[in-house]
Amino acid sequence: MYKIGELAAACKVKPDTLRFYEKNGLLNPANRSDKGYRIYSDDDAQQLRFILRAKAMGFSLSDIRELLNIEASRSDWACADVKGMVEAKALELQTKIDEMTRLRDSLQELADACCGGPESAIHCSILDTLETK
Amino acid sequence: MYKIGELAAACKVKPDTLRFYEKNGLLNPANRSDKGYRIYSDDDAQQLRFILRAKAMGFSLSDIRELLNIEASRSDWACADVKGMVEAKALELQTKIDEMTRLRDSLQELADACCGGPESAIHCSILDTLETK
DNA sequence: TTTGACCTTTGACCTAACTCCAAGGTTTAT
DNA sequence: ATAAACCTTGGAGTTAGGTCAAAGGTCAAA
């Protein structure tokens, strides 16, 4: 059984973050002390680690809420459901990666065309391109 | 000379966006009509296109403010300054790309390890991994 | 017993880049 | 002449994921 500060420290997050997760339905403490302090169980700690791991994998908090629902009643779901979520997220990431790769290539092209010398930028090809492409 | 709605339509943005750019020091209309309407010149239109092009290349509005400063007095800057900015931005993008690529690979690994079948998720390897990695 | 570290709640604030709304004035088309 | 379509300002709201502050209650050690 942990108080909020203890669990937070153990998982290297701030107490406020745990309160935020609670408010958003991701992690409810097992009970409260008679004075109203949040008391977290080992299960809660495990759930928090689940949340943090999923977050580190790139899931949003609302994705994680969904994963926790599945976790909570695994037998109601098929492997295909879970795999589908993960693949959808991987695809989503890939789409963003492609987009950023295109941007990076454009920028690199811009940079490569520039002399990059110490002379004044009056004839800078980069600025010219941005001005009138 | 354009009124705000005309310039906005010509560049496929909303009037509010132009007001927002003005408030943030990116684009000041050349003057105001006697009744207070913003009046944009051709130079303003060109500057807006510069802003939109830079944005499409992945520059933030505060990057763009800097680029506009350079544009406004090109002779005070060296090509190397401009090239440096572009390369820094390309590197920044690359860093994000690398990070997202790692995430995507982790997700793909997770998905690949899952049977993905229609049977219940009670023994789902994805959930197991998130629970206890 | 008193000080300091903890806990509570409510609610504001942060970044980025808009987007929308309300209340009112102006211009344009019919 | 009047209605539609435009313009003005100020200020609030959006998304995501926290982060902080204020005002107060609680707990542990010296």
PDB file of C-alpha atoms in Angstrom, chain B residues 3-112:
ATOM      1  CA  LYS B   3      -9.251  43.334 -47.972  1.00  0.00           C
ATOM      2  CA  ILE B   4      -8.614  40.611 -45.435  1.00  0.00           C
ATOM      3  CA  GLY B   5     -11.183  38.208 -46.846  1.00  0.00           C
ATOM      4  CA  GLU B   6      -9.809  38.597 -50.356  1.00  0.00           C
ATOM      5  CA  LEU B   7      -6.231  37.854 -49.396  1.00  0.00           C
ATOM      6  CA  ALA B   8      -7.326  35.010 -47.165  1.00  0.00           C
ATOM      7  CA  ALA B   9      -9.372  33.421 -49.951  1.00  0.00           C
ATOM      8  CA  ALA B  10      -6.534  33.884 -52.434  1.00  0.00           C
ATOM      9  CA  CYS B  11      -4.188  31.975 -50.141  1.00  0.00           C
ATOM     10  CA  LYS B  12      -6.754  29.499 -48.832  1.00  0.00           C
ATOM     11  CA  VAL B  13      -6.542  30.507 -45.214  1.00  0.00           C
ATOM     12  CA  LYS B  14      -9.126  32.122 -42.970  1.00  0.00           C
ATOM     13  CA  PRO B  15      -9.313  35.811 -42.164  1.00  0.00           C
ATOM     14  CA  ASP B  16      -8.806  34.877 -38.523  1.00  0.00           C
ATOM     15  CA  THR B  17      -5.485  33.316 -39.440  1.00  0.00           C
ATOM     16  CA  LEU B  18      -4.297  36.596 -40.934  1.00  0.00           C
ATOM     17  CA  ARG B  19      -5.385  38.473 -37.797  1.00  0.00           C
ATOM     18  CA  PHE B  20      -3.529  35.870 -35.789  1.00  0.00           C
ATOM     19  CA  TYR B  21      -0.375  36.346 -37.852  1.00  0.00           C
ATOM     20  CA  GLU B  22      -0.654  40.083 -37.397  1.00  0.00           C
ATOM     21  CA  LYS B  23      -1.026  39.773 -33.642  1.00  0.00           C
ATOM     22  CA  ASN B  24       2.058  37.583 -33.642  1.00  0.00           C
ATOM     23  CA  GLY B  25       4.192  39.915 -35.682  1.00  0.00           C
ATOM     24  CA  LEU B  26       4.335  37.884 -38.877  1.00  0.00           C
ATOM     25  CA  LEU B  27       2.287  39.996 -41.235  1.00  0.00           C
ATOM     26  CA  ASN B  28       1.216  43.612 -40.872  1.00  0.00           C
ATOM     27  CA  PRO B  29      -1.162  45.005 -43.467  1.00  0.00           C
ATOM     28  CA  ALA B  30       0.301  47.927 -45.395  1.00  0.00           C
ATOM     29  CA  ASN B  31      -2.490  50.205 -44.153  1.00  0.00           C
ATOM     30  CA  ARG B  32      -6.015  50.610 -42.973  1.00  0.00           C
ATOM     31  CA  SER B  33      -8.972  52.119 -44.792  1.00  0.00           C
ATOM     32  CA  ASP B  34     -10.503  55.246 -43.274  1.00  0.00           C
ATOM     33  CA  LYS B  35     -13.046  52.990 -41.586  1.00  0.00           C
ATOM     34  CA  GLY B  36     -10.403  50.761 -40.090  1.00  0.00           C
ATOM     35  CA  TYR B  37     -10.420  47.891 -42.577  1.00  0.00           C
ATOM     36  CA  ARG B  38      -7.075  46.165 -43.090  1.00  0.00           C
ATOM     37  CA  ILE B  39      -5.639  46.807 -46.538  1.00  0.00           C
ATOM     38  CA  TYR B  40      -2.967  44.414 -47.767  1.00  0.00           C
ATOM     39  CA  SER B  41      -0.502  45.217 -50.563  1.00  0.00           C
ATOM     40  CA  ASP B  42       1.057  42.876 -53.114  1.00  0.00           C
ATOM     41  CA  ASP B  43       4.160  42.801 -50.940  1.00  0.00           C
ATOM     42  CA  ASP B  44       2.023  41.658 -48.040  1.00  0.00           C
ATOM     43  CA  ALA B  45       0.572  38.940 -50.231  1.00  0.00           C
ATOM     44  CA  GLN B  46       4.051  37.825 -51.166  1.00  0.00           C
ATOM     45  CA  GLN B  47       5.074  37.782 -47.533  1.00  0.00           C
ATOM     46  CA  LEU B  48       2.051  35.662 -46.673  1.00  0.00           C
ATOM     47  CA  ARG B  49       3.027  33.187 -49.372  1.00  0.00           C
ATOM     48  CA  PHE B  50       6.533  33.127 -47.913  1.00  0.00           C
ATOM     49  CA  ILE B  51       5.050  32.320 -44.514  1.00  0.00           C
ATOM     50  CA  LEU B  52       2.837  29.563 -45.877  1.00  0.00           C
ATOM     51  CA  ARG B  53       5.660  28.022 -47.863  1.00  0.00           C
ATOM     52  CA  ALA B  54       7.964  28.038 -44.849  1.00  0.00           C
ATOM     53  CA  LYS B  55       5.200  26.516 -42.762  1.00  0.00           C
ATOM     54  CA  ALA B  56       4.741  23.771 -45.336  1.00  0.00           C
ATOM     55  CA  MET B  57       8.455  23.052 -45.027  1.00  0.00           C
ATOM     56  CA  GLY B  58       8.026  22.379 -41.336  1.00  0.00           C
ATOM     57  CA  PHE B  59       9.109  25.691 -39.834  1.00  0.00           C
ATOM     58  CA  SER B  60       7.273  26.889 -36.746  1.00  0.00           C
ATOM     59  CA  LEU B  61       5.845  30.383 -36.656  1.00  0.00           C
ATOM     60  CA  SER B  62       8.677  31.526 -34.448  1.00  0.00           C
ATOM     61  CA  ASP B  63      11.220  30.087 -36.902  1.00  0.00           C
ATOM     62  CA  ILE B  64       9.388  31.982 -39.593  1.00  0.00           C
ATOM     63  CA  ARG B  65       9.544  35.223 -37.641  1.00  0.00           C
ATOM     64  CA  GLU B  66      13.297  34.755 -37.626  1.00  0.00           C
ATOM     65  CA  LEU B  67      13.396  34.000 -41.342  1.00  0.00           C
ATOM     66  CA  LEU B  68      11.350  37.129 -42.019  1.00  0.00           C
ATOM     67  CA  ASN B  69      13.797  39.188 -40.021  1.00  0.00           C
ATOM     68  CA  ILE B  70      16.590  37.877 -42.191  1.00  0.00           C
ATOM     69  CA  GLU B  71      14.537  38.456 -45.339  1.00  0.00           C
ATOM     70  CA  ALA B  72      13.941  42.040 -44.260  1.00  0.00           C
ATOM     71  CA  SER B  73      17.636  42.857 -44.146  1.00  0.00           C
ATOM     72  CA  ARG B  74      19.377  40.165 -46.089  1.00  0.00           C
ATOM     73  CA  SER B  75      22.630  42.060 -46.286  1.00  0.00           C
ATOM     74  CA  ASP B  76      23.039  41.871 -42.514  1.00  0.00           C
ATOM     75  CA  TRP B  77      23.246  38.090 -42.636  1.00  0.00           C
ATOM     76  CA  ALA B  78      25.484  35.493 -44.161  1.00  0.00           C
ATOM     77  CA  CYS B  79      24.364  32.555 -46.239  1.00  0.00           C
ATOM     78  CA  ALA B  80      25.859  30.390 -43.517  1.00  0.00           C
ATOM     79  CA  ASP B  81      23.318  31.782 -41.025  1.00  0.00           C
ATOM     80  CA  VAL B  82      20.384  30.785 -43.168  1.00  0.00           C
ATOM     81  CA  LYS B  83      21.840  27.430 -44.099  1.00  0.00           C
ATOM     82  CA  GLY B  84      22.513  26.789 -40.432  1.00  0.00           C
ATOM     83  CA  MET B  85      18.875  27.343 -39.573  1.00  0.00           C
ATOM     84  CA  VAL B  86      17.697  25.016 -42.288  1.00  0.00           C
ATOM     85  CA  GLU B  87      20.146  22.315 -41.334  1.00  0.00           C
ATOM     86  CA  ALA B  88      19.253  22.613 -37.673  1.00  0.00           C
ATOM     87  CA  LYS B  89      15.601  22.175 -38.552  1.00  0.00           C
ATOM     88  CA  ALA B  90      16.417  19.181 -40.750  1.00  0.00           C
ATOM     89  CA  LEU B  91      18.348  17.630 -37.891  1.00  0.00           C
ATOM     90  CA  GLU B  92      15.513  18.315 -35.477  1.00  0.00           C
ATOM     91  CA  LEU B  93      13.157  16.527 -37.832  1.00  0.00           C
ATOM     92  CA  GLN B  94      15.592  13.647 -38.192  1.00  0.00           C
ATOM     93  CA  THR B  95      15.721  13.241 -34.437  1.00  0.00           C
ATOM     94  CA  LYS B  96      11.952  13.010 -34.282  1.00  0.00           C
ATOM     95  CA  ILE B  97      11.907  10.608 -37.209  1.00  0.00           C
ATOM     96  CA  ASP B  98      14.402   8.336 -35.484  1.00  0.00           C
ATOM     97  CA  GLU B  99      12.369   8.367 -32.303  1.00  0.00           C
ATOM     98  CA  MET B 100       9.153   7.550 -34.098  1.00  0.00           C
ATOM     99  CA  THR B 101      10.873   4.848 -36.090  1.00  0.00           C
ATOM    100  CA  ARG B 102      11.975   3.184 -32.889  1.00  0.00           C
ATOM    101  CA  LEU B 103       8.423   3.341 -31.575  1.00  0.00           C
ATOM    102  CA  ARG B 104       7.040   1.940 -34.781  1.00  0.00           C
ATOM    103  CA  ASP B 105       9.527  -0.934 -34.696  1.00  0.00           C
ATOM    104  CA  SER B 106       8.613  -1.744 -31.119  1.00  0.00           C
ATOM    105  CA  LEU B 107       4.952  -1.781 -32.022  1.00  0.00           C
ATOM    106  CA  GLN B 108       5.567  -3.927 -35.050  1.00  0.00           C
ATOM    107  CA  GLU B 109       7.532  -6.372 -32.954  1.00  0.00           C
ATOM    108  CA  LEU B 110       4.652  -6.488 -30.502  1.00  0.00           C
ATOM    109  CA  ALA B 111       2.158  -7.100 -33.297  1.00  0.00           C
ATOM    110  CA  ASP B 112       4.304  -9.721 -34.986  1.00  0.00           C
TER     111      ASP B 112
END
